[in-house]
C-alpha positions as a LaTeX table, in Angstrom:
\begin{tabular}{lrrr}
\hline
Residue & $x$ (\AA) & $y$ (\AA) & $z$ (\AA) \\
\hline
Unk1 & $-0.10$ & 0.00 & 0.53 \\
Unk2 & 2.01 & 3.27 & $-0.70$ \\
Unk3 & $-0.39$ & 7.04 & $-1.12$ \\
Unk4 & 1.82 & 9.32 & $-2.73$ \\
Unk5 & 1.79 & 12.62 & 0.48 \\
Unk6 & 1.01 & 14.70 & $-2.72$ \\
Unk7 & $-2.18$ & 12.19 & $-3.08$ \\
Unk8 & $-3.34$ & 13.64 & 0.59 \\
Unk9 & $-2.24$ & 16.65 & $-0.01$ \\
Unk10 & $-3.47$ & 18.23 & $-3.24$ \\
Unk11 & $-3.73$ & 21.96 & $-3.66$ \\
Unk12 & $-7.37$ & 22.49 & $-4.87$ \\
Unk13 & $-10.60$ & 24.78 & $-4.30$ \\
Unk14 & $-13.07$ & 25.13 & $-1.61$ \\
Unk15 & $-15.57$ & 24.18 & 0.07 \\
Unk16 & $-15.42$ & 21.14 & $-0.42$ \\
Unk17 & $-12.14$ & 18.27 & $-2.06$ \\
Unk18 & $-15.26$ & 15.79 & $-2.07$ \\
Unk19 & $-18.20$ & 17.69 & $-3.54$ \\
Unk20 & $-16.12$ & 20.24 & $-5.72$ \\
Unk21 & $-12.57$ & 19.73 & $-5.57$ \\
Unk22 & $-14.21$ & 15.23 & $-6.80$ \\
Unk23 & $-16.75$ & 16.35 & $-8.90$ \\
Unk24 & $-14.49$ & 18.50 & $-10.91$ \\
Unk25 & $-12.03$ & 16.51 & $-11.18$ \\
Unk26 & $-14.98$ & 13.41 & $-12.45$ \\
Unk27 & $-16.33$ & 16.26 & $-15.17$ \\
Unk28 & $-12.68$ & 16.41 & $-17.17$ \\
Unk29 & $-12.03$ & 12.24 & $-16.45$ \\
Unk30 & $-15.93$ & 12.33 & $-18.61$ \\
Unk31 & $-14.38$ & 14.25 & $-21.43$ \\
Unk32 & $-11.59$ & 12.83 & $-22.17$ \\
Unk33 & $-13.44$ & 9.46 & $-22.26$ \\
Unk34 & $-15.42$ & 11.28 & $-25.21$ \\
Unk35 & $-13.08$ & 12.18 & $-26.62$ \\
Unk36 & $-11.50$ & 8.87 & $-27.30$ \\
Unk37 & $-15.06$ & 7.60 & $-27.98$ \\
Unk38 & $-15.92$ & 5.84 & $-31.09$ \\
Unk39 & $-19.27$ & 7.35 & $-31.66$ \\
Unk40 & $-17.89$ & 11.27 & $-30.28$ \\
Unk41 & $-18.86$ & 12.58 & $-33.44$ \\
Unk42 & $-22.77$ & 12.06 & $-32.79$ \\
Unk43 & $-22.76$ & 13.59 & $-29.48$ \\
Unk44 & $-24.46$ & 16.50 & $-29.30$ \\
Unk45 & $-24.74$ & 16.96 & $-25.52$ \\
Unk46 & $-24.09$ & 16.57 & $-21.43$ \\
Unk47 & $-26.16$ & 15.72 & $-18.65$ \\
Unk48 & $-25.16$ & 14.85 & $-14.73$ \\
Unk49 & $-26.84$ & 13.70 & $-12.39$ \\
Unk50 & $-26.34$ & 14.21 & $-8.43$ \\
Unk51 & $-26.55$ & 10.96 & $-6.34$ \\
Unk52 & $-26.62$ & 10.68 & $-2.29$ \\
Unk53 & $-25.13$ & 13.22 & $-0.90$ \\
Unk54 & $-24.15$ & 15.53 & $-3.33$ \\
Unk55 & $-27.73$ & 15.74 & $-3.58$ \\
Unk56 & $-28.32$ & 16.71 & $-0.56$ \\
Unk57 & $-25.40$ & 19.22 & $-0.19$ \\
Unk58 & $-24.64$ & 19.10 & $-3.45$ \\
Unk59 & $-26.23$ & 23.06 & $-3.94$ \\
Unk60 & $-24.41$ & 24.56 & $-0.35$ \\
Unk61 & $-21.22$ & 22.54 & $-1.54$ \\
Unk62 & $-20.86$ & 24.04 & $-5.18$ \\
Unk63 & $-21.01$ & 20.77 & $-6.54$ \\
Unk64 & $-22.98$ & 21.80 & $-9.65$ \\
Unk65 & $-20.25$ & 24.98 & $-10.16$ \\
Unk66 & $-17.81$ & 22.68 & $-9.89$ \\
Unk67 & $-19.13$ & 20.42 & $-12.86$ \\
Unk68 & $-19.36$ & 22.83 & $-14.93$ \\
Unk69 & $-15.84$ & 24.27 & $-14.64$ \\
Unk70 & $-15.31$ & 20.23 & $-14.96$ \\
Unk71 & $-17.11$ & 20.37 & $-18.22$ \\
Unk72 & $-15.26$ & 23.26 & $-19.22$ \\
Unk73 & $-11.68$ & 21.21 & $-18.16$ \\
Unk74 & $-10.58$ & 23.00 & $-15.35$ \\
Unk75 & $-8.87$ & 21.51 & $-12.56$ \\
Unk76 & $-9.05$ & 22.11 & $-8.75$ \\
Unk77 & $-5.24$ & 22.94 & $-9.18$ \\
Unk78 & $-4.64$ & 24.40 & $-12.40$ \\
Unk79 & $-7.61$ & 26.83 & $-11.70$ \\
Unk80 & $-7.73$ & 30.00 & $-12.87$ \\
Unk81 & $-10.53$ & 31.62 & $-10.93$ \\
Unk82 & $-10.67$ & 34.99 & $-13.35$ \\
Unk83 & $-11.16$ & 32.85 & $-16.38$ \\
Unk84 & $-12.73$ & 29.94 & $-14.91$ \\
Unk85 & $-15.69$ & 32.43 & $-14.17$ \\
Unk86 & $-15.79$ & 34.48 & $-17.52$ \\
Unk87 & $-16.38$ & 31.12 & $-18.91$ \\
Unk88 & $-19.14$ & 30.06 & $-16.77$ \\
Unk89 & $-21.14$ & 33.59 & $-17.66$ \\
Unk90 & $-20.55$ & 32.76 & $-20.77$ \\
Unk91 & $-21.72$ & 29.17 & $-20.54$ \\
Unk92 & $-24.94$ & 30.50 & $-18.81$ \\
Unk93 & $-25.82$ & 32.58 & $-22.13$ \\
Unk94 & $-23.95$ & 29.80 & $-24.74$ \\
Unk95 & $-25.20$ & 26.73 & $-22.96$ \\
Unk96 & $-22.74$ & 24.90 & $-25.31$ \\
Unk97 & $-19.31$ & 23.33 & $-24.62$ \\
Unk98 & $-16.65$ & 23.46 & $-27.15$ \\
Unk99 & $-13.21$ & 21.50 & $-26.72$ \\
Unk100 & $-10.67$ & 19.46 & $-29.42$ \\
Unk101 & $-11.46$ & 16.69 & $-31.28$ \\
Unk102 & $-15.55$ & 17.33 & $-30.48$ \\
Unk103 & $-18.32$ & 18.64 & $-32.09$ \\
Unk104 & $-20.59$ & 21.40 & $-29.37$ \\
Unk105 & $-21.98$ & 20.01 & $-27.22$ \\
Unk106 & $-25.15$ & 21.53 & $-25.80$ \\
Unk107 & $-24.42$ & 22.05 & $-21.52$ \\
Unk108 & $-27.16$ & 23.91 & $-19.90$ \\
Unk109 & $-25.84$ & 24.24 & $-15.86$ \\
Unk110 & $-29.76$ & 25.28 & $-14.73$ \\
Unk111 & $-31.30$ & 21.65 & $-16.38$ \\
Unk112 & $-28.49$ & 19.93 & $-18.09$ \\
Unk113 & $-26.79$ & 19.24 & $-14.00$ \\
Unk114 & $-30.40$ & 16.80 & $-12.09$ \\
Unk115 & $-30.39$ & 16.87 & $-8.25$ \\
Unk116 & $-31.14$ & 13.18 & $-7.62$ \\
Unk117 & $-32.96$ & 12.98 & $-4.40$ \\
Unk118 & $-33.44$ & 9.42 & $-4.57$ \\
Unk119 & $-31.16$ & 6.44 & $-3.05$ \\
Unk120 & $-27.74$ & 6.53 & $-3.14$ \\
Unk121 & $-25.58$ & 5.14 & $-6.21$ \\
Unk122 & $-24.36$ & 1.51 & $-4.31$ \\
Unk123 & $-21.05$ & 1.85 & $-4.95$ \\
Unk124 & $-20.09$ & 5.51 & $-2.75$ \\
Unk125 & $-22.74$ & 7.78 & $-0.83$ \\
Unk126 & $-20.61$ & 10.44 & $-2.92$ \\
Unk127 & $-21.75$ & 9.01 & $-6.33$ \\
Unk128 & $-22.76$ & 11.19 & $-9.60$ \\
Unk129 & $-23.30$ & 9.61 & $-13.61$ \\
Unk130 & $-22.60$ & 11.48 & $-16.51$ \\
Unk131 & $-24.23$ & 10.79 & $-19.79$ \\
Unk132 & $-23.28$ & 11.66 & $-23.68$ \\
Unk133 & $-25.62$ & 11.55 & $-25.84$ \\
Unk134 & $-26.82$ & 12.15 & $-29.65$ \\
Unk135 & $-29.40$ & 13.95 & $-31.46$ \\
Unk136 & $-32.36$ & 11.82 & $-30.45$ \\
Unk137 & $-31.71$ & 11.47 & $-27.33$ \\
Unk138 & $-29.81$ & 7.93 & $-27.39$ \\
Unk139 & $-27.12$ & 7.59 & $-24.77$ \\
Unk140 & $-23.83$ & 7.49 & $-26.95$ \\
Unk141 & $-21.92$ & 7.07 & $-23.81$ \\
Unk142 & $-22.36$ & 6.66 & $-19.68$ \\
Unk143 & $-19.94$ & 6.59 & $-17.10$ \\
Unk144 & $-20.44$ & 6.52 & $-12.68$ \\
Unk145 & $-17.97$ & 8.28 & $-10.64$ \\
Unk146 & $-17.74$ & 8.61 & $-6.63$ \\
Unk147 & $-15.99$ & 11.47 & $-5.18$ \\
Unk148 & $-14.51$ & 9.37 & $-2.28$ \\
Unk149 & $-13.05$ & 11.61 & $-0.11$ \\
Unk150 & $-10.51$ & 14.28 & $-1.08$ \\
Unk151 & $-10.76$ & 14.91 & $-3.50$ \\
Unk152 & $-9.88$ & 11.50 & $-4.81$ \\
Unk153 & $-12.56$ & 9.83 & $-8.08$ \\
Unk154 & $-12.62$ & 6.20 & $-8.75$ \\
Unk155 & $-15.72$ & 5.14 & $-11.32$ \\
Unk156 & $-17.90$ & 2.09 & $-11.07$ \\
Unk157 & $-15.38$ & $-0.83$ & $-11.69$ \\
Unk158 & $-12.54$ & 0.71 & $-10.43$ \\
Unk159 & $-14.71$ & 0.45 & $-6.85$ \\
Unk160 & $-16.02$ & $-2.43$ & $-7.83$ \\
Unk161 & $-12.67$ & $-4.11$ & $-8.68$ \\
Unk162 & $-9.66$ & $-1.96$ & $-6.27$ \\
Unk163 & $-6.17$ & $-2.61$ & $-8.29$ \\
Unk164 & $-2.97$ & $-0.62$ & $-8.51$ \\
Unk165 & $-2.50$ & 2.06 & $-10.62$ \\
Unk166 & $-0.09$ & 1.62 & $-13.97$ \\
Unk167 & 2.00 & 4.07 & $-12.14$ \\
Unk168 & 2.48 & 2.48 & $-9.64$ \\
Unk169 & 1.79 & $-0.99$ & $-10.02$ \\
Unk170 & 5.34 & $-2.88$ & $-10.86$ \\
Unk171 & 7.52 & $-0.55$ & $-8.44$ \\
Unk172 & 9.29 & $-2.07$ & $-5.16$ \\
Unk173 & 8.39 & $-0.35$ & $-2.58$ \\
Unk174 & 11.03 & 0.05 & 0.67 \\
Unk175 & 9.03 & 0.27 & 3.00 \\
Unk176 & 4.83 & $-1.00$ & 1.95 \\
Unk177 & 3.56 & $-0.72$ & 5.49 \\
Unk178 & 0.02 & $-0.87$ & 4.91 \\
Unk179 & $-0.61$ & $-0.71$ & 8.45 \\
Unk180 & 0.74 & 0.30 & 12.28 \\
Unk181 & 2.28 & $-2.61$ & 13.09 \\
Unk182 & 4.18 & $-2.81$ & 10.27 \\
Unk183 & 4.96 & 0.39 & 10.00 \\
Unk184 & 6.27 & 0.18 & 13.62 \\
Unk185 & 7.98 & $-2.94$ & 12.67 \\
Unk186 & 9.69 & $-1.58$ & 9.44 \\
Unk187 & 10.91 & 1.39 & 11.69 \\
Unk188 & 12.44 & $-0.82$ & 14.34 \\
Unk189 & 14.62 & $-3.21$ & 11.66 \\
Unk190 & 15.54 & 0.26 & 9.53 \\
Unk191 & 16.70 & 2.39 & 12.68 \\
Unk192 & 14.47 & 5.38 & 10.52 \\
Unk193 & 12.00 & 7.51 & 11.44 \\
Unk194 & 7.96 & 7.22 & 9.74 \\
Unk195 & 9.56 & 10.80 & 7.48 \\
Unk196 & 12.30 & 8.90 & 6.61 \\
Unk197 & 10.74 & 6.05 & 5.47 \\
Unk198 & 8.50 & 7.99 & 3.76 \\
Unk199 & 10.82 & 9.46 & 2.13 \\
Unk200 & 12.30 & 7.02 & 0.18 \\
Unk201 & 8.93 & 5.02 & $-0.99$ \\
Unk202 & 8.51 & 9.22 & $-1.84$ \\
Unk203 & 11.96 & 8.83 & $-3.94$ \\
Unk204 & 10.69 & 5.87 & $-6.21$ \\
Unk205 & 8.19 & 8.24 & $-7.95$ \\
Unk206 & 10.32 & 11.36 & $-8.15$ \\
Unk207 & 14.47 & 12.40 & $-6.90$ \\
Unk208 & 15.00 & 13.49 & $-3.40$ \\
Unk209 & 15.41 & 16.84 & $-4.70$ \\
Unk210 & 11.64 & 16.96 & $-6.23$ \\
Unk211 & 10.43 & 15.52 & $-3.23$ \\
Unk212 & 11.94 & 18.03 & $-0.35$ \\
Unk213 & 10.70 & 20.78 & $-3.69$ \\
Unk214 & 7.04 & 19.94 & $-4.06$ \\
Unk215 & 6.85 & 19.53 & 0.33 \\
Unk216 & 7.58 & 23.09 & 0.52 \\
Unk217 & 5.84 & 24.56 & $-1.71$ \\
Unk218 & 2.80 & 22.84 & 0.41 \\
Unk219 & 3.43 & 23.90 & 3.00 \\
Unk220 & 3.72 & 27.41 & 1.13 \\
Unk221 & 0.19 & 27.28 & 0.16 \\
Unk222 & $-0.78$ & 26.76 & 3.17 \\
Unk223 & 0.98 & 28.77 & 4.81 \\
Unk224 & $-0.56$ & 30.98 & 2.23 \\
Unk225 & $-4.52$ & 29.90 & 2.82 \\
Unk226 & $-3.42$ & 29.93 & 6.91 \\
Unk227 & $-2.65$ & 33.84 & 5.19 \\
Unk228 & $-5.38$ & 35.53 & 3.36 \\
Unk229 & $-7.76$ & 34.08 & 6.25 \\
Unk230 & $-6.18$ & 36.38 & 8.66 \\
Unk231 & $-5.93$ & 39.29 & 6.49 \\
Unk232 & $-10.36$ & 38.79 & 5.60 \\
Unk233 & $-13.09$ & 40.36 & 6.88 \\
Unk234 & $-16.79$ & 40.53 & 5.46 \\
Unk235 & $-19.47$ & 37.27 & 5.01 \\
Unk236 & $-19.19$ & 34.23 & 3.74 \\
Unk237 & $-21.08$ & 33.05 & 0.91 \\
Unk238 & $-24.24$ & 30.96 & 1.26 \\
Unk239 & $-27.18$ & 32.17 & 3.23 \\
Unk240 & $-26.41$ & 31.91 & 6.51 \\
Unk241 & $-24.92$ & 35.79 & 6.69 \\
Unk242 & $-22.02$ & 33.91 & 8.75 \\
Unk243 & $-18.82$ & 36.05 & 9.42 \\
Unk244 & $-14.85$ & 36.31 & 8.89 \\
Unk245 & $-13.76$ & 36.10 & 12.83 \\
Unk246 & $-9.78$ & 35.10 & 11.94 \\
Unk247 & $-9.03$ & 38.98 & 11.69 \\
Unk248 & $-10.18$ & 39.69 & 14.66 \\
Unk249 & $-9.09$ & 36.91 & 17.16 \\
Unk250 & $-5.69$ & 37.08 & 15.24 \\
Unk251 & $-5.64$ & 41.01 & 15.81 \\
Unk252 & $-6.85$ & 40.53 & 19.73 \\
Unk253 & $-3.66$ & 37.81 & 20.24 \\
Unk254 & $-1.50$ & 39.89 & 19.17 \\
Unk255 & $-2.47$ & 42.99 & 20.87 \\
Unk256 & $-2.36$ & 40.70 & 23.89 \\
Unk257 & 1.40 & 39.73 & 23.30 \\
Unk258 & 2.49 & 43.20 & 22.77 \\
Unk259 & 0.89 & 43.72 & 26.05 \\
Unk260 & 2.35 & 40.48 & 27.73 \\
Unk261 & $-1.82$ & 40.66 & 29.02 \\
Unk262 & $-2.16$ & 37.07 & 27.45 \\
Unk263 & $-3.90$ & 33.89 & 29.63 \\
Unk264 & $-1.65$ & 30.55 & 28.92 \\
Unk265 & $-4.89$ & 29.07 & 27.31 \\
Unk266 & $-4.53$ & 31.50 & 24.98 \\
Unk267 & $-2.17$ & 29.39 & 23.40 \\
Unk268 & $-5.04$ & 26.75 & 21.81 \\
Unk269 & $-6.96$ & 30.56 & 21.01 \\
Unk270 & $-3.59$ & 30.91 & 18.45 \\
Unk271 & $-4.37$ & 27.65 & 17.27 \\
Unk272 & $-7.66$ & 28.13 & 16.80 \\
Unk273 & $-7.47$ & 30.78 & 15.11 \\
Unk274 & $-5.15$ & 29.64 & 11.83 \\
Unk275 & $-7.14$ & 26.70 & 11.49 \\
Unk276 & $-10.12$ & 29.19 & 11.14 \\
Unk277 & $-8.22$ & 31.19 & 8.99 \\
Unk278 & $-7.71$ & 28.10 & 6.67 \\
Unk279 & $-11.53$ & 27.08 & 6.75 \\
Unk280 & $-13.13$ & 30.70 & 6.02 \\
Unk281 & $-11.37$ & 30.62 & 3.16 \\
Unk282 & $-11.66$ & 27.35 & 1.72 \\
Unk283 & $-16.04$ & 28.37 & 2.52 \\
Unk284 & $-15.52$ & 31.31 & $-0.15$ \\
Unk285 & $-14.05$ & 29.01 & $-2.49$ \\
Unk286 & $-10.64$ & 29.64 & $-1.96$ \\
Unk287 & $-8.00$ & 27.95 & $-2.76$ \\
Unk288 & $-7.04$ & 25.32 & $-0.21$ \\
Unk289 & $-4.71$ & 22.30 & 0.44 \\
Unk290 & $-6.25$ & 18.47 & 0.54 \\
Unk291 & $-5.40$ & 18.03 & 4.60 \\
Unk292 & $-6.67$ & 15.24 & 3.63 \\
Unk293 & $-10.06$ & 16.98 & 2.80 \\
Unk294 & $-10.90$ & 20.56 & 2.74 \\
Unk295 & $-13.58$ & 20.85 & 5.50 \\
Unk296 & $-11.41$ & 19.31 & 7.30 \\
Unk297 & $-8.23$ & 21.91 & 5.81 \\
Unk298 & $-7.39$ & 23.15 & 8.96 \\
Unk299 & $-6.50$ & 21.02 & 11.47 \\
Unk300 & $-2.43$ & 20.39 & 9.74 \\
Unk301 & $-1.66$ & 24.04 & 8.02 \\
Unk302 & $-2.59$ & 25.01 & 11.89 \\
Unk303 & $-0.72$ & 22.75 & 14.33 \\
Unk304 & 2.32 & 22.66 & 11.81 \\
Unk305 & 2.04 & 27.13 & 12.40 \\
Unk306 & 1.97 & 26.94 & 15.65 \\
Unk307 & 4.86 & 24.79 & 15.93 \\
Unk308 & 7.00 & 26.74 & 13.80 \\
Unk309 & 5.96 & 30.46 & 15.44 \\
Unk310 & 5.62 & 29.18 & 19.11 \\
Unk311 & 7.25 & 25.87 & 20.12 \\
Unk312 & 10.99 & 26.15 & 21.70 \\
Unk313 & 13.35 & 24.99 & 19.20 \\
Unk314 & 10.51 & 25.16 & 16.29 \\
Unk315 & 13.29 & 24.61 & 13.01 \\
Unk316 & 12.09 & 25.72 & 9.61 \\
Unk317 & 13.96 & 22.67 & 8.09 \\
Unk318 & 11.37 & 20.27 & 10.03 \\
Unk319 & 8.49 & 21.46 & 7.98 \\
Unk320 & 9.06 & 18.39 & 5.34 \\
Unk321 & 9.08 & 15.87 & 8.61 \\
Unk322 & 5.87 & 16.54 & 9.83 \\
Unk323 & 4.32 & 17.36 & 6.41 \\
Unk324 & 5.66 & 13.23 & 5.55 \\
Unk325 & 4.46 & 11.61 & 8.96 \\
Unk326 & 0.92 & 13.48 & 8.74 \\
Unk327 & 1.01 & 11.11 & 5.31 \\
Unk328 & 2.44 & 8.44 & 5.95 \\
Unk329 & $-0.86$ & 8.55 & 9.20 \\
Unk330 & $-3.01$ & 9.58 & 6.51 \\
Unk331 & $-2.53$ & 7.20 & 3.49 \\
Unk332 & $-2.94$ & 4.32 & 6.57 \\
Unk333 & $-6.39$ & 5.80 & 7.49 \\
Unk334 & $-8.12$ & 5.66 & 3.47 \\
Unk335 & $-5.83$ & 2.92 & 3.18 \\
Unk336 & $-8.28$ & 0.99 & 6.33 \\
Unk337 & $-11.38$ & 2.82 & 6.25 \\
Unk338 & $-12.34$ & 5.68 & 5.25 \\
Unk339 & $-11.37$ & 10.54 & 5.14 \\
Unk340 & $-15.41$ & 10.59 & 3.85 \\
Unk341 & $-17.78$ & 12.74 & 5.23 \\
Unk342 & $-20.23$ & 11.54 & 3.63 \\
Unk343 & $-19.02$ & 7.66 & 4.32 \\
Unk344 & $-17.07$ & 8.13 & 7.38 \\
Unk345 & $-19.25$ & 10.89 & 9.45 \\
Unk346 & $-16.67$ & 14.18 & 10.09 \\
Unk347 & $-14.62$ & 11.68 & 12.22 \\
Unk348 & $-13.04$ & 10.49 & 8.77 \\
Unk349 & $-12.23$ & 13.86 & 7.56 \\
Unk350 & $-11.47$ & 16.71 & 11.09 \\
Unk351 & $-10.30$ & 12.70 & 13.02 \\
Unk352 & $-8.27$ & 11.98 & 10.54 \\
Unk353 & $-6.64$ & 15.36 & 10.44 \\
Unk354 & $-6.04$ & 15.56 & 14.04 \\
Unk355 & $-4.49$ & 12.67 & 13.85 \\
Unk356 & $-2.94$ & 13.04 & 11.28 \\
Unk357 & $-1.28$ & 16.71 & 12.61 \\
Unk358 & $-0.91$ & 15.20 & 16.32 \\
Unk359 & 2.04 & 12.76 & 14.25 \\
Unk360 & 3.63 & 15.46 & 12.84 \\
Unk361 & 3.83 & 17.18 & 15.95 \\
Unk362 & 5.33 & 14.81 & 17.06 \\
Unk363 & 7.84 & 13.97 & 15.53 \\
Unk364 & 9.90 & 17.24 & 15.17 \\
Unk365 & 9.51 & 17.35 & 18.88 \\
Unk366 & 11.51 & 14.50 & 19.40 \\
Unk367 & 8.89 & 11.74 & 19.53 \\
Unk368 & 9.86 & 8.09 & 18.41 \\
Unk369 & 8.08 & 5.97 & 15.88 \\
Unk370 & 6.05 & 4.90 & 19.10 \\
Unk371 & 4.88 & 8.26 & 20.56 \\
Unk372 & 3.92 & 9.43 & 17.45 \\
Unk373 & 2.05 & 5.93 & 16.91 \\
Unk374 & 0.36 & 6.52 & 20.31 \\
Unk375 & 0.14 & 10.66 & 19.44 \\
Unk376 & $-2.31$ & 9.43 & 16.02 \\
Unk377 & $-4.13$ & 7.01 & 17.89 \\
Unk378 & $-4.85$ & 9.45 & 20.99 \\
Unk379 & $-6.09$ & 12.90 & 18.24 \\
Unk380 & $-8.07$ & 10.00 & 16.68 \\
Unk381 & $-9.94$ & 7.69 & 19.72 \\
Unk382 & $-10.97$ & 11.10 & 20.83 \\
Unk383 & $-12.66$ & 12.34 & 17.87 \\
Unk384 & $-14.96$ & 8.64 & 17.42 \\
Unk385 & $-18.75$ & 8.72 & 16.73 \\
Unk386 & $-17.95$ & 12.91 & 15.33 \\
Unk387 & $-20.72$ & 13.22 & 12.63 \\
Unk388 & $-20.92$ & 14.72 & 9.41 \\
Unk389 & $-23.41$ & 17.63 & 9.48 \\
Unk390 & $-23.39$ & 20.66 & 8.10 \\
Unk391 & $-25.98$ & 23.87 & 8.14 \\
Unk392 & $-27.27$ & 24.48 & 4.49 \\
Unk393 & $-24.96$ & 21.88 & 3.98 \\
Unk394 & $-22.40$ & 24.61 & 3.80 \\
Unk395 & $-18.75$ & 23.81 & 4.97 \\
Unk396 & $-19.71$ & 27.03 & 8.56 \\
Unk397 & $-21.44$ & 25.51 & 10.74 \\
Unk398 & $-19.68$ & 24.07 & 12.42 \\
Unk399 & $-16.95$ & 22.88 & 10.87 \\
Unk400 & $-15.05$ & 26.12 & 11.11 \\
Unk401 & $-14.34$ & 26.28 & 14.39 \\
Unk402 & $-14.81$ & 21.96 & 14.92 \\
Unk403 & $-11.38$ & 22.62 & 13.45 \\
Unk404 & $-9.66$ & 25.24 & 15.40 \\
Unk405 & $-10.92$ & 22.33 & 18.21 \\
Unk406 & $-9.61$ & 19.32 & 16.57 \\
Unk407 & $-6.38$ & 21.36 & 16.74 \\
Unk408 & $-6.61$ & 21.82 & 20.18 \\
Unk409 & $-6.88$ & 18.08 & 20.25 \\
Unk410 & $-3.88$ & 17.26 & 17.82 \\
Unk411 & $-1.83$ & 18.79 & 20.14 \\
Unk412 & $-2.24$ & 18.41 & 23.10 \\
Unk413 & $-2.59$ & 14.24 & 22.08 \\
Unk414 & 1.30 & 15.12 & 20.46 \\
Unk415 & 1.89 & 16.23 & 24.10 \\
Unk416 & 0.85 & 13.46 & 25.95 \\
Unk417 & 2.69 & 10.80 & 23.76 \\
Unk418 & 5.97 & 12.44 & 24.07 \\
Unk419 & 4.90 & 12.33 & 27.96 \\
Unk420 & 4.92 & 8.62 & 27.79 \\
Unk421 & 7.50 & 5.61 & 26.27 \\
Unk422 & 5.19 & 4.93 & 22.88 \\
Unk423 & 3.81 & 1.63 & 25.38 \\
Unk424 & $-0.17$ & 2.12 & 24.91 \\
Unk425 & $-3.35$ & 0.38 & 25.34 \\
Unk426 & $-4.99$ & 0.67 & 22.52 \\
Unk427 & $-3.01$ & 0.45 & 19.21 \\
Unk428 & $-3.66$ & 3.00 & 16.21 \\
Unk429 & $-4.45$ & $-0.19$ & 13.79 \\
Unk430 & $-7.45$ & $-0.64$ & 16.47 \\
Unk431 & $-8.81$ & 2.66 & 16.29 \\
Unk432 & $-8.79$ & 3.19 & 12.76 \\
Unk433 & $-10.67$ & $-0.24$ & 12.32 \\
Unk434 & $-13.57$ & 1.18 & 15.29 \\
Unk435 & $-13.94$ & 4.05 & 13.24 \\
Unk436 & $-14.29$ & 2.13 & 9.78 \\
Unk437 & $-16.98$ & 0.16 & 12.26 \\
Unk438 & $-18.46$ & 3.28 & 13.37 \\
Unk439 & $-18.62$ & 4.64 & 10.02 \\
Unk440 & $-20.82$ & 1.74 & 8.81 \\
Unk441 & $-23.28$ & 1.40 & 11.46 \\
Unk442 & $-23.46$ & 5.22 & 11.75 \\
Unk443 & $-27.79$ & 6.84 & 10.42 \\
Unk444 & $-27.10$ & 8.56 & 7.25 \\
Unk445 & $-29.08$ & 11.19 & 8.13 \\
Unk446 & $-25.35$ & 12.39 & 10.58 \\
Unk447 & $-22.90$ & 11.86 & 7.15 \\
Unk448 & $-23.03$ & 14.43 & 5.29 \\
Unk449 & $-26.63$ & 14.93 & 4.08 \\
Unk450 & $-27.52$ & 17.76 & 6.34 \\
Unk451 & $-30.54$ & 15.56 & 7.32 \\
Unk452 & $-29.58$ & 15.34 & 11.44 \\
Unk453 & $-27.66$ & 16.59 & 13.77 \\
Unk454 & $-27.09$ & 20.85 & 14.10 \\
Unk455 & $-27.81$ & 20.84 & 10.32 \\
Unk456 & $-31.58$ & 20.70 & 12.00 \\
Unk457 & $-31.95$ & 21.96 & 14.59 \\
Unk458 & $-31.16$ & 25.92 & 14.16 \\
Unk459 & $-32.96$ & 28.82 & 16.05 \\
Unk460 & $-35.65$ & 29.82 & 15.65 \\
Unk461 & $-35.44$ & 33.43 & 14.28 \\
\hline
\end{tabular}
């Protein structure tokens, strides 16, 4: 099992990795499929149906907008927002897609994207079906995709019969750990840290220099997102009239720091404000890094920024170790359970992010592999059962604050683990399995459908 750090941490846009980035990527994939289809020249139009959580919370997560952007040819990591917005405006008038190798295709986002509120598709709670049809309305090509969290997309066939990708199938990984037990065994046998083993695996796909440069770029985008979030005021889109708070809180914390009047527990406020800055940007549709999802994008950057700005002996050269360690844990969780809120609830998103951040912080503060595994387990354990219940389907309430609290739990978990010797009662593998089982048993209304929890318990106006 190998999941690259650059798959765990993907540069994209808000507000959701599964509801925005995934559908956009699926749309581009369908376009490419159609461009190679034998009957492509007979195609006259395209329709899309959204199912499960993509239907129930798609409006709030801008899934319809993401599908349109994808059918215009945009991928999340390469989106030029100014050009894309103009193309969306043009599409609303022309109702036409034009791509090389294809005839002009009729596509009106208002009528050709259908929100199907019936039963979800069998493969995953986030399903969407793309169909190309001819002049008689007959189907020429149809493909079903599942957005499985973190921006990852698979076809129905791939979901039913998972297989190694052509890129990775023939590679012999130096440290092919698929669970925490094997990860710790390999660390003990090799004398390497988790980050070092992860780095050697990454080096099978690119040079060591490229690994370090690309990881540094991931942190640059994360930190840039924090800075943007700390600098902006205003109301977030979507109709809830939620105001940005990160800038004001940050100003208060800076003022207290200058007067030395802050309380000791203000450390958790710094963590929260960094995380809230990221998730306010995500809610506004800004550029973020999946960590491992958009809905949980603030936790890992917040803890890393906290390490650099507030921890004694912090070393910027250890940013790579932090992110590689975090990615190793995220890969284990995704492989053995889920990082999708629609599949596992928020325990799979913020819970996974907290485990990743706790592991990264523990590692750069000098933790052994055993202590790192313990830190990840503590953080994940205390998110078990957390539901995904975004109000109005928007990644705002409770998601923005939840990232801040997840970050504080991550730091507490790392600190507790460092106070011990790495031995503990509940192994990380067992905790991941408990999360998987809990997600399976969780009622669908508590898994990103906005049909339960806080999403239906709103203040009376």
